[in-house]
PDB file of C-alpha atoms in Angstrom:
ATOM      1  CA  GLY A   1      22.776  11.848  -8.107  1.00 32.00           C
ATOM      2  CA  SER A   2      21.302  14.912  -6.559  1.00 30.00           C
ATOM      3  CA  ARG A   3      21.955  17.197  -9.449  1.00 31.00           C
ATOM      4  CA  HIS A   4      20.019  14.903 -11.840  1.00 32.00           C
ATOM      5  CA  ARG A   5      17.171  14.721  -9.431  1.00 32.00           C
ATOM      6  CA  GLN A   6      17.103  18.534  -9.168  1.00 33.00           C
ATOM      7  CA  GLN A   7      17.002  18.885 -12.982  1.00 32.00           C
ATOM      8  CA  ILE A   8      13.922  16.534 -12.928  1.00 30.00           C
ATOM      9  CA  GLU A   9      12.316  18.515 -10.368  1.00 34.00           C
ATOM     10  CA  GLU A  10      12.861  21.819 -12.148  1.00 33.00           C
ATOM     11  CA  GLU A  11      11.124  20.234 -15.286  1.00 35.00           C
ATOM     12  CA  ASN A  12       8.231  18.982 -13.246  1.00 37.00           C
ATOM     13  CA  THR A  13       6.043  22.068 -13.859  1.00 34.00           C
ATOM     14  CA  GLU A  14       2.376  22.489 -13.105  1.00 35.00           C
ATOM     15  CA  LYS A  15       1.694  21.766 -16.892  1.00 33.00           C
ATOM     16  CA  ASP A  16       3.418  18.401 -16.491  1.00 35.00           C
ATOM     17  CA  ILE A  17       1.231  17.724 -13.403  1.00 32.00           C
ATOM     18  CA  ASP A  18      -1.952  18.793 -15.264  1.00 33.00           C
ATOM     19  CA  ASP A  19      -1.117  16.164 -17.859  1.00 32.00           C
ATOM     20  CA  TRP A  20      -0.922  13.365 -15.396  1.00 33.00           C
ATOM     21  CA  VAL A  21      -4.211  14.430 -13.820  1.00 31.00           C
ATOM     22  CA  THR A  22      -6.359  14.654 -16.878  1.00 31.00           C
ATOM     23  CA  PRO A  23      -6.812  10.954 -17.099  1.00 31.00           C
ATOM     24  CA  PHE A  24      -8.123  11.051 -13.627  1.00 34.00           C
ATOM     25  CA  SER A  25     -10.722  13.654 -14.052  1.00 29.00           C
ATOM     26  CA  SER A  26     -11.423  15.345 -17.466  1.00 28.00           C
ATOM     27  CA  SER A  27     -14.177  17.407 -15.930  1.00 30.00           C
ATOM     28  CA  ALA A  28     -12.024  19.945 -14.180  1.00 33.00           C
ATOM     29  CA  GLU A  29      -8.665  21.636 -14.253  1.00 36.00           C
ATOM     30  CA  ILE A  30      -6.636  20.752 -11.291  1.00 35.00           C
ATOM     31  CA  GLY A  31      -3.456  22.915 -11.903  1.00 41.00           C
ATOM     32  CA  GLY A  32      -1.988  24.849  -9.151  1.00 44.00           C
ATOM     33  CA  HIS A  33      -4.285  25.182  -6.205  1.00 44.00           C
ATOM     34  CA  ASN A  34      -7.594  25.167  -7.891  1.00 48.00           C
ATOM     35  CA  ARG A  35     -10.158  23.268  -5.960  1.00 51.00           C
ATOM     36  CA  PRO A  36     -13.314  22.566  -7.978  1.00 52.00           C
ATOM     37  CA  SER A  37     -16.664  21.734  -6.271  1.00 59.00           C
ATOM     38  CA  LEU A  38     -17.290  18.095  -6.305  1.00 62.00           C
ATOM     39  CA  ASP A  39     -20.327  16.093  -6.683  1.00 68.00           C
ATOM     40  CA  TRP A  40     -20.888  13.370  -4.090  1.00 63.00           C
ATOM     41  CA  ASP A  41     -19.849  10.615  -6.511  1.00 69.00           C
ATOM     42  CA  SER A  42     -16.832  12.668  -8.065  1.00 77.00           C
ATOM     43  CA  PRO A  43     -13.451  11.266  -7.992  1.00 81.00           C
ATOM     44  CA  ARG A  44     -11.574  12.181  -4.694  1.00 84.00           C
ATOM     45  CA  GLY A  45      -8.217  11.564  -3.146  1.00 87.00           C
ATOM     46  CA  THR A  46      -4.547  12.487  -3.254  1.00 88.00           C
ATOM     47  CA  ILE A  47      -1.856  12.077  -5.851  1.00 87.00           C
ATOM     48  CA  TYR A  48       1.670  12.658  -5.225  1.00 89.00           C
ATOM     49  CA  VAL A  49       4.184  13.255  -8.258  1.00 88.00           C
ATOM     50  CA  ALA A  50       7.895  12.964  -7.611  1.00 90.00           C
ATOM     51  CA  PRO A  51      11.074  12.063  -9.612  1.00 88.00           C
ATOM     52  CA  GLU A  52      11.056   8.570  -8.054  1.00 86.00           C
ATOM     53  CA  GLY A  53       7.350   7.896  -9.417  1.00 82.00           C
ATOM     54  CA  ILE A  54       3.739   8.546  -8.827  1.00 82.00           C
ATOM     55  CA  ASN A  55       1.629   7.365  -5.875  1.00 85.00           C
ATOM     56  CA  GLY A  56      -2.048   8.040  -5.384  1.00 83.00           C
ATOM     57  CA  GLN A  57      -5.243   6.950  -3.434  1.00 84.00           C
ATOM     58  CA  LEU A  58      -8.457   7.531  -5.229  1.00 84.00           C
ATOM     59  CA  ALA A  59     -11.951   6.648  -4.549  1.00 83.00           C
ATOM     60  CA  LEU A  60     -13.813   6.264  -7.857  1.00 81.00           C
ATOM     61  CA  THR A  61     -17.065   4.888  -9.312  1.00 81.00           C
ATOM     62  CA  PRO A  62     -16.535   1.615 -11.048  1.00 79.00           C
ATOM     63  CA  GLN A  63     -17.182   3.147 -14.468  1.00 79.00           C
ATOM     64  CA  LEU A  64     -14.487   6.002 -13.851  1.00 82.00           C
ATOM     65  CA  ALA A  65     -12.053   3.337 -12.477  1.00 81.00           C
ATOM     66  CA  SER A  66     -12.358   1.469 -15.854  1.00 81.00           C
ATOM     67  CA  HIS A  67     -11.722   4.767 -17.766  1.00 83.00           C
ATOM     68  CA  LEU A  68      -8.807   5.683 -15.481  1.00 81.00           C
ATOM     69  CA  GLU A  69      -6.935   2.341 -16.101  1.00 80.00           C
ATOM     70  CA  ASP A  70      -7.449   2.799 -19.676  1.00 82.00           C
ATOM     71  CA  ALA A  71      -6.236   6.278 -19.774  1.00 82.00           C
ATOM     72  CA  LEU A  72      -3.092   5.596 -17.724  1.00 80.00           C
ATOM     73  CA  LYS A  73      -2.138   2.950 -20.037  1.00 82.00           C
ATOM     74  CA  SER A  74      -2.335   5.403 -22.924  1.00 84.00           C
ATOM     75  CA  VAL A  75       0.394   7.676 -21.518  1.00 79.00           C
ATOM     76  CA  GLU A  76       4.169   7.491 -20.693  1.00 75.00           C
ATOM     77  CA  PRO A  77       5.603   5.623 -18.747  1.00 72.00           C
ATOM     78  CA  PHE A  78       2.871   3.075 -18.566  1.00 76.00           C
ATOM     79  CA  ARG A  79       2.237   2.696 -22.452  1.00 79.00           C
ATOM     80  CA  GLY A  80       2.937  -0.935 -23.602  1.00 77.00           C
ATOM     81  CA  LYS A  81       3.328  -2.350 -20.156  1.00 75.00           C
ATOM     82  CA  GLU A  82       2.380  -5.958 -19.418  1.00 74.00           C
ATOM     83  CA  LYS A  83      -0.254  -6.640 -16.934  1.00 66.00           C
ATOM     84  CA  ASP A  84       2.384  -7.859 -14.363  1.00 64.00           C
ATOM     85  CA  GLU A  85       4.197  -4.566 -15.000  1.00 69.00           C
ATOM     86  CA  PHE A  86       1.267  -2.270 -14.486  1.00 71.00           C
ATOM     87  CA  GLU A  87      -1.754  -3.125 -12.376  1.00 75.00           C
ATOM     88  CA  LEU A  88      -3.751  -0.682 -10.273  1.00 79.00           C
ATOM     89  CA  ASN A  89      -4.249  -1.844  -6.636  1.00 80.00           C
ATOM     90  CA  TRP A  90      -7.766  -1.790  -6.090  1.00 77.00           C
ATOM     91  CA  GLY A  91      -9.227  -1.849  -2.735  1.00 74.00           C
ATOM     92  CA  GLU A  92     -12.617  -2.638  -1.199  1.00 70.00           C
ATOM     93  CA  THR A  93     -15.968  -1.634  -2.676  1.00 70.00           C
ATOM     94  CA  ILE A  94     -17.845   0.793  -0.449  1.00 69.00           C
ATOM     95  CA  TYR A  95     -21.321   1.959  -0.835  1.00 65.00           C
ATOM     96  CA  LEU A  96     -21.953   5.820  -0.562  1.00 62.00           C
ATOM     97  CA  HIS A  97     -24.970   7.756   0.685  1.00 57.00           C
ATOM     98  CA  GLN A  98     -25.651  10.873  -1.026  1.00 56.00           C
ATOM     99  CA  GLU A  99     -25.270  13.944   1.214  1.00 55.00           C
ATOM    100  CA  ASP A 100     -28.758  15.187   0.588  1.00 54.00           C
ATOM    101  CA  ASP A 101     -30.452  11.889   0.604  1.00 55.00           C
ATOM    102  CA  GLU A 102     -31.977  11.492   4.132  1.00 54.00           C
ATOM    103  CA  SER A 103     -33.169   7.871   3.490  1.00 53.00           C
ATOM    104  CA  SER A 104     -29.765   6.769   2.389  1.00 48.00           C
ATOM    105  CA  LYS A 105     -28.234   8.308   5.366  1.00 47.00           C
ATOM    106  CA  GLN A 106     -30.228   6.018   7.625  1.00 46.00           C
ATOM    107  CA  THR A 107     -28.666   2.955   5.955  1.00 48.00           C
ATOM    108  CA  LYS A 108     -25.212   1.571   6.893  1.00 45.00           C
ATOM    109  CA  LYS A 109     -23.846   3.213   3.726  1.00 49.00           C
ATOM    110  CA  GLN A 110     -20.556   5.079   4.110  1.00 58.00           C
ATOM    111  CA  GLN A 111     -19.604   8.570   3.336  1.00 65.00           C
ATOM    112  CA  GLN A 112     -16.805   9.511   0.869  1.00 69.00           C
ATOM    113  CA  PRO A 113     -13.417   8.279   2.162  1.00 76.00           C
ATOM    114  CA  PHE A 114     -11.750  11.357   0.831  1.00 79.00           C
ATOM    115  CA  ARG A 115     -12.889  15.076   1.223  1.00 78.00           C
ATOM    116  CA  ARG A 116     -11.236  16.449  -1.885  1.00 83.00           C
ATOM    117  CA  LEU A 117      -9.246  15.855  -4.997  1.00 86.00           C
ATOM    118  CA  LEU A 118      -5.604  16.991  -4.421  1.00 87.00           C
ATOM    119  CA  VAL A 119      -2.436  16.705  -6.507  1.00 89.00           C
ATOM    120  CA  ARG A 120       0.882  17.679  -5.247  1.00 91.00           C
ATOM    121  CA  ALA A 121       4.550  17.564  -6.746  1.00 92.00           C
ATOM    122  CA  ARG A 122       7.028  16.470  -4.039  1.00 91.00           C
ATOM    123  CA  ASN A 123      10.600  15.764  -3.843  1.00 92.00           C
ATOM    124  CA  GLN A 124       9.939  12.214  -2.769  1.00 91.00           C
ATOM    125  CA  ILE A 125       6.891  10.132  -2.517  1.00 89.00           C
ATOM    126  CA  LEU A 126       7.837   8.924   0.842  1.00 89.00           C
ATOM    127  CA  THR A 127      10.097  11.305   2.880  1.00 92.00           C
ATOM    128  CA  ASP A 128      12.744   8.964   4.044  1.00 95.00           C
ATOM    129  CA  ASN A 129      15.451  11.501   5.420  1.00 96.00           C
ATOM    130  CA  LEU A 130      18.279   9.160   4.559  1.00 96.00           C
ATOM    131  CA  PRO A 131      21.637  10.732   4.260  1.00 95.00           C
ATOM    132  CA  GLN A 132      22.385  12.246   0.864  1.00 91.00           C
ATOM    133  CA  ASP A 133      25.257   9.528   0.300  1.00 94.00           C
ATOM    134  CA  VAL A 134      22.729   6.745   0.407  1.00 95.00           C
ATOM    135  CA  ASN A 135      21.430   6.309  -3.128  1.00 93.00           C
ATOM    136  CA  LEU A 136      18.939   3.413  -3.236  1.00 95.00           C
ATOM    137  CA  ASP A 137      18.292   1.529  -6.457  1.00 95.00           C
ATOM    138  CA  LEU A 138      14.593   0.941  -6.087  1.00 93.00           C
ATOM    139  CA  ASN A 139      14.668  -1.707  -8.930  1.00 93.00           C
ATOM    140  CA  ASP A 140      16.803  -3.894  -6.451  1.00 96.00           C
ATOM    141  CA  CYS A 141      14.397  -4.365  -3.622  1.00 97.00           C
ATOM    142  CA  GLY A 142      13.945  -8.123  -3.271  1.00 97.00           C
ATOM    143  CA  VAL A 143      11.263 -10.583  -4.578  1.00 97.00           C
ATOM    144  CA  GLU A 144       7.686  -9.469  -4.672  1.00 96.00           C
ATOM    145  CA  LEU A 145       5.351 -12.377  -3.594  1.00 97.00           C
ATOM    146  CA  THR A 146       1.602 -12.530  -4.680  1.00 96.00           C
ATOM    147  CA  ALA A 147      -0.835 -12.803  -1.984  1.00 96.00           C
ATOM    148  CA  LYS A 148      -1.196 -16.468  -2.630  1.00 96.00           C
ATOM    149  CA  GLU A 149       2.583 -16.982  -2.443  1.00 97.00           C
ATOM    150  CA  TRP A 150       2.969 -14.982   0.792  1.00 97.00           C
ATOM    151  CA  HIS A 151      -0.032 -16.943   2.368  1.00 96.00           C
ATOM    152  CA  ALA A 152       1.453 -20.288   1.606  1.00 95.00           C
ATOM    153  CA  GLN A 153       4.981 -19.215   2.842  1.00 95.00           C
ATOM    154  CA  LEU A 154       3.961 -17.680   5.941  1.00 94.00           C
ATOM    155  CA  GLN A 155       1.571 -20.557   6.759  1.00 92.00           C
ATOM    156  CA  GLN A 156       4.521 -23.050   6.231  1.00 89.00           C
ATOM    157  CA  SER A 157       6.637 -21.115   8.629  1.00 82.00           C
ATOM    158  CA  THR A 158       3.965 -21.576  11.233  1.00 72.00           C
ATOM    159  CA  VAL A 159       4.136 -25.340  11.214  1.00 65.00           C
ATOM    160  CA  THR A 160       7.832 -26.070  10.495  1.00 63.00           C
ATOM    161  CA  THR A 161      10.490 -26.406  13.297  1.00 61.00           C
ATOM    162  CA  THR A 162      13.386 -25.697  11.027  1.00 64.00           C
ATOM    163  CA  LYS A 163      15.732 -23.015  12.157  1.00 68.00           C
ATOM    164  CA  PRO A 164      16.490 -20.209  11.770  1.00 74.00           C
ATOM    165  CA  SER A 165      12.797 -19.195  11.454  1.00 82.00           C
ATOM    166  CA  PRO A 166      12.052 -16.213   8.962  1.00 90.00           C
ATOM    167  CA  LEU A 167      11.744 -12.569  10.059  1.00 94.00           C
ATOM    168  CA  ILE A 168       8.428 -10.968   9.393  1.00 97.00           C
ATOM    169  CA  LEU A 169       8.399  -7.212   9.592  1.00 98.00           C
ATOM    170  CA  ASP A 170       5.436  -4.924   9.621  1.00 98.00           C
ATOM    171  CA  CYS A 171       7.034  -1.759   8.021  1.00 97.00           C
ATOM    172  CA  ARG A 172       4.090   0.357   8.990  1.00 97.00           C
ATOM    173  CA  ASN A 173       3.933   3.023  11.966  1.00 96.00           C
ATOM    174  CA  THR A 174       2.860   1.944  15.439  1.00 96.00           C
ATOM    175  CA  TYR A 175      -0.783   3.464  15.183  1.00 94.00           C
ATOM    176  CA  GLU A 176      -1.227   1.237  12.044  1.00 95.00           C
ATOM    177  CA  SER A 177       0.133  -2.000  13.417  1.00 96.00           C
ATOM    178  CA  ASP A 178      -1.777  -1.521  16.697  1.00 95.00           C
ATOM    179  CA  GLU A 179      -5.150  -1.914  14.541  1.00 94.00           C
ATOM    180  CA  GLY A 180      -3.839  -5.293  12.926  1.00 96.00           C
ATOM    181  CA  ILE A 181      -1.034  -7.380  11.913  1.00 97.00           C
ATOM    182  CA  PHE A 182       0.040 -10.576  10.375  1.00 97.00           C
ATOM    183  CA  GLN A 183       0.345 -13.527  12.402  1.00 95.00           C
ATOM    184  CA  ASN A 184       4.023 -13.965  13.926  1.00 94.00           C
ATOM    185  CA  ALA A 185       4.977 -10.536  12.516  1.00 96.00           C
ATOM    186  CA  ILE A 186       7.034  -8.020  14.396  1.00 97.00           C
ATOM    187  CA  PRO A 187       6.030  -4.224  14.205  1.00 97.00           C
ATOM    188  CA  LEU A 188       8.954  -1.684  13.720  1.00 97.00           C
ATOM    189  CA  GLY A 189       7.328   0.549  16.265  1.00 96.00           C
ATOM    190  CA  THR A 190       8.019   3.472  14.264  1.00 97.00           C
ATOM    191  CA  GLN A 191       6.034   7.002  14.499  1.00 96.00           C
ATOM    192  CA  THR A 192       7.248   8.112  10.969  1.00 96.00           C
ATOM    193  CA  PHE A 193       8.679   6.499   7.832  1.00 96.00           C
ATOM    194  CA  SER A 194      12.046   8.218   8.511  1.00 96.00           C
ATOM    195  CA  ASP A 195      12.366   6.287  11.735  1.00 97.00           C
ATOM    196  CA  THR A 196      12.471   3.042   9.719  1.00 98.00           C
ATOM    197  CA  TRP A 197      16.198   2.755   9.174  1.00 98.00           C
ATOM    198  CA  ASP A 198      17.181   2.433  12.885  1.00 97.00           C
ATOM    199  CA  ALA A 199      14.331   0.264  13.626  1.00 98.00           C
ATOM    200  CA  LEU A 200      15.521  -2.155  11.001  1.00 97.00           C
ATOM    201  CA  LYS A 201      18.971  -2.318  12.385  1.00 97.00           C
ATOM    202  CA  ASP A 202      17.414  -3.039  15.841  1.00 96.00           C
ATOM    203  CA  LYS A 203      15.212  -5.853  14.775  1.00 95.00           C
ATOM    204  CA  LEU A 204      17.893  -7.521  12.672  1.00 94.00           C
ATOM    205  CA  SER A 205      20.465  -7.096  15.460  1.00 91.00           C
ATOM    206  CA  LEU A 206      17.979  -8.806  17.839  1.00 88.00           C
ATOM    207  CA  GLN A 207      17.294 -11.711  15.489  1.00 85.00           C
ATOM    208  CA  LYS A 208      21.136 -12.141  14.856  1.00 82.00           C
ATOM    209  CA  GLN A 209      21.432 -12.625  18.712  1.00 80.00           C
ATOM    210  CA  GLN A 210      18.789 -15.071  18.832  1.00 76.00           C
ATOM    211  CA  ASN A 211      20.161 -17.102  15.938  1.00 73.00           C
ATOM    212  CA  GLU A 212      23.879 -16.657  16.541  1.00 69.00           C
ATOM    213  CA  GLU A 213      24.658 -20.447  16.201  1.00 66.00           C
ATOM    214  CA  GLU A 214      22.991 -20.490  12.848  1.00 67.00           C
ATOM    215  CA  GLN A 215      25.112 -20.214   9.769  1.00 68.00           C
ATOM    216  CA  GLU A 216      22.429 -19.518   7.180  1.00 77.00           C
ATOM    217  CA  GLN A 217      20.646 -16.176   7.013  1.00 82.00           C
ATOM    218  CA  PRO A 218      16.907 -16.655   7.152  1.00 88.00           C
ATOM    219  CA  PRO A 219      14.534 -14.786   4.680  1.00 94.00           C
ATOM    220  CA  VAL A 220      13.250 -11.408   5.684  1.00 97.00           C
ATOM    221  CA  TYR A 221       9.411 -10.796   4.867  1.00 98.00           C
ATOM    222  CA  ILE A 222       8.359  -7.234   4.815  1.00 98.00           C
ATOM    223  CA  TYR A 223       4.782  -5.857   4.110  1.00 98.00           C
ATOM    224  CA  CYS A 224       2.765  -2.492   4.354  1.00 96.00           C
ATOM    225  CA  THR A 225      -0.359  -1.108   3.462  1.00 93.00           C
ATOM    226  CA  GLY A 226      -0.132  -1.206  -0.411  1.00 92.00           C
ATOM    227  CA  GLY A 227       3.492  -2.119  -0.986  1.00 93.00           C
ATOM    228  CA  ILE A 228       4.943   1.333  -1.691  1.00 91.00           C
ATOM    229  CA  ARG A 229       6.978   1.573   1.567  1.00 95.00           C
ATOM    230  CA  CYS A 230       8.412  -1.998   1.033  1.00 97.00           C
ATOM    231  CA  VAL A 231      10.140  -0.766  -2.164  1.00 95.00           C
ATOM    232  CA  LYS A 232      12.389   1.525  -0.152  1.00 97.00           C
ATOM    233  CA  VAL A 233      12.673  -0.862   2.797  1.00 98.00           C
ATOM    234  CA  GLY A 234      13.635  -3.792   0.762  1.00 98.00           C
ATOM    235  CA  ALA A 235      16.197  -1.832  -1.265  1.00 97.00           C
ATOM    236  CA  TYR A 236      17.605  -0.532   1.979  1.00 98.00           C
ATOM    237  CA  LEU A 237      17.767  -4.141   3.491  1.00 98.00           C
ATOM    238  CA  LYS A 238      19.581  -5.473   0.409  1.00 97.00           C
ATOM    239  CA  GLN A 239      21.916  -2.550  -0.198  1.00 97.00           C
ATOM    240  CA  GLN A 240      22.827  -1.152   3.218  1.00 97.00           C
ATOM    241  CA  LEU A 241      22.306  -4.045   5.442  1.00 96.00           C
ATOM    242  CA  GLY A 242      23.233  -6.948   3.306  1.00 95.00           C
ATOM    243  CA  ILE A 243      20.180  -8.865   3.552  1.00 95.00           C
ATOM    244  CA  GLN A 244      20.108 -10.977   0.390  1.00 93.00           C
ATOM    245  CA  ASP A 245      16.804 -12.896   0.707  1.00 96.00           C
ATOM    246  CA  VAL A 246      14.166 -10.238   0.960  1.00 98.00           C
ATOM    247  CA  ARG A 247      10.459 -10.941   0.194  1.00 98.00           C
ATOM    248  CA  SER A 248       7.648  -8.353   0.075  1.00 98.00           C
ATOM    249  CA  LEU A 249       3.877  -8.709  -0.288  1.00 97.00           C
ATOM    250  CA  ARG A 250       2.857  -7.286  -3.586  1.00 95.00           C
ATOM    251  CA  HIS A 251       0.063  -4.853  -3.349  1.00 93.00           C
ATOM    252  CA  GLY A 252       0.413  -5.099   0.595  1.00 95.00           C
ATOM    253  CA  ILE A 253      -2.250  -5.800   2.910  1.00 95.00           C
ATOM    254  CA  VAL A 254      -4.858  -4.352   0.568  1.00 92.00           C
ATOM    255  CA  GLY A 255      -3.981  -6.942  -1.971  1.00 93.00           C
ATOM    256  CA  TYR A 256      -3.918  -9.766   0.677  1.00 95.00           C
ATOM    257  CA  GLU A 257      -7.439  -8.892   1.723  1.00 93.00           C
ATOM    258  CA  ARG A 258      -8.587  -8.872  -1.900  1.00 92.00           C
ATOM    259  CA  TRP A 259      -7.206 -12.278  -2.293  1.00 94.00           C
ATOM    260  CA  ILE A 260      -8.714 -13.603   0.624  1.00 94.00           C
ATOM    261  CA  ASN A 261     -12.084 -12.270  -0.450  1.00 90.00           C
ATOM    262  CA  ASP A 262     -11.791 -13.879  -3.676  1.00 90.00           C
ATOM    263  CA  VAL A 263     -10.861 -17.194  -2.268  1.00 91.00           C
ATOM    264  CA  GLU A 264     -13.731 -17.133   0.151  1.00 85.00           C
ATOM    265  CA  GLU A 265     -16.200 -16.314  -2.763  1.00 81.00           C
ATOM    266  CA  GLY A 266     -14.672 -19.336  -4.478  1.00 78.00           C
ATOM    267  CA  LYS A 267     -14.998 -21.437  -1.484  1.00 62.00           C
ATOM    268  CA  LYS A 268     -18.636 -20.773  -1.272  1.00 54.00           C
ATOM    269  CA  LYS A 269     -18.886 -22.332  -4.865  1.00 56.00           C
ATOM    270  CA  ASP A 270     -16.587 -25.272  -4.040  1.00 51.00           C
ATOM    271  CA  ASP A 271     -17.016 -26.018  -0.488  1.00 51.00           C
ATOM    272  CA  ASN A 272     -13.933 -28.525   0.007  1.00 53.00           C
ATOM    273  CA  ASP A 273     -11.310 -28.757   2.729  1.00 51.00           C
ATOM    274  CA  ASP A 274      -8.536 -27.388   0.753  1.00 52.00           C
ATOM    275  CA  ALA A 275     -10.362 -24.164  -0.056  1.00 52.00           C
ATOM    276  CA  LYS A 276     -11.396 -23.779   3.643  1.00 51.00           C
ATOM    277  CA  ASN A 277      -7.611 -24.111   4.632  1.00 55.00           C
ATOM    278  CA  GLU A 278      -6.435 -21.715   1.898  1.00 61.00           C
ATOM    279  CA  ALA A 279      -9.106 -19.116   2.999  1.00 69.00           C
ATOM    280  CA  LYS A 280      -8.059 -18.973   6.540  1.00 89.00           C
ATOM    281  CA  SER A 281      -6.658 -15.522   6.756  1.00 94.00           C
ATOM    282  CA  LEU A 282      -3.372 -15.027   8.532  1.00 96.00           C
ATOM    283  CA  TRP A 283      -4.204 -11.367   9.059  1.00 95.00           C
ATOM    284  CA  LEU A 284      -5.186 -10.406  12.762  1.00 95.00           C
ATOM    285  CA  GLY A 285      -7.380  -7.333  13.307  1.00 93.00           C
ATOM    286  CA  LYS A 286      -8.103  -4.585  10.682  1.00 90.00           C
ATOM    287  CA  ASN A 287      -6.321  -2.630   8.179  1.00 88.00           C
ATOM    288  CA  TYR A 288      -5.698   1.011   9.012  1.00 84.00           C
ATOM    289  CA  HIS A 289      -6.700   3.539   6.283  1.00 73.00           C
ATOM    290  CA  PHE A 290      -5.534   7.049   5.691  1.00 60.00           C
ATOM    291  CA  ASP A 291      -8.793   8.370   5.047  1.00 53.00           C
ATOM    292  CA  GLN A 292     -12.277   8.586   6.431  1.00 54.00           C
ATOM    293  CA  ARG A 293     -13.012   4.896   6.424  1.00 53.00           C
ATOM    294  CA  ASN A 294     -11.800   4.433   9.928  1.00 52.00           C
ATOM    295  CA  ARG A 295     -14.156   6.997  11.211  1.00 45.00           C
ATOM    296  CA  ASN A 296     -16.798   5.498   8.818  1.00 41.00           C
ATOM    297  CA  GLN A 297     -16.247   1.907  10.378  1.00 44.00           C
ATOM    298  CA  LYS A 298     -16.654   3.106  13.927  1.00 37.00           C
ATOM    299  CA  GLU A 299     -19.797   4.827  13.040  1.00 36.00           C
ATOM    300  CA  ILE A 300     -21.207   1.587  11.380  1.00 31.00           C
ATOM    301  CA  VAL A 301     -20.196  -0.399  14.480  1.00 31.00           C
ATOM    302  CA  ASP A 302     -21.868   2.161  16.786  1.00 34.00           C
ATOM    303  CA  GLN A 303     -25.119   1.905  14.871  1.00 32.00           C
ATOM    304  CA  LYS A 304     -25.183  -1.984  15.300  1.00 31.00           C
TER     305      LYS A 304
END
């Protein structure tokens, strides 16, 4: 309850935060509001620490990324976790130019996606603005599908005529879904994450009207950028709206893009019809990033 959460927050001191951050960067102290000067290849990004968990986006060199994963596995609550219980969601590889290297600036190398390294303690990783009497069990949020499973099931839903058809919901905000979306998905049309709950009710009500003659409730597929938002959305769908068959995309769009790239690499080595079909992405458009990569991408396109 709220009293238990408050107690956890009171115990979540700056020293606790320092302990979490140390594996990310052992070269500088990050406690309080200290902002050390960073080299061009230093780790940068944002880390949020809350009673419900830890969430972060970091840009690291491959060497530091390996050290980070090993360091995290050595501390609670990650110590002893199996691979399927603890796995960092690696995104794309980008190639940086050094700020004082004029020759590399003329290439199509990108700038750092983050400008600083920031650690913050928050009440929630995602501010949901749910009523205080709504206590979601985040461990009961539906079934996580791997990118391969997600792809196969969505691909099957596009060729089958069986009714009722599944509902595929884009759980991101409008400015994100405007950039790209999965085939046949429906955007929630939200401006902030706290708008999600009313949007879910509206989409489910519309689907019920369209399938009012059907007795069986179709599965609801949900996805977001990295999978974090779908934990709360899935829990809300199951526990507050009574949807029993909730399926989310593990590691979100980031994980799907990584899988597609891996399949395409494999296809080059084994050029057969099955590989070609499997690698045909169901993602339309581009993935919106909450960092400098959107601006970087525009700059690269303008240079072409």
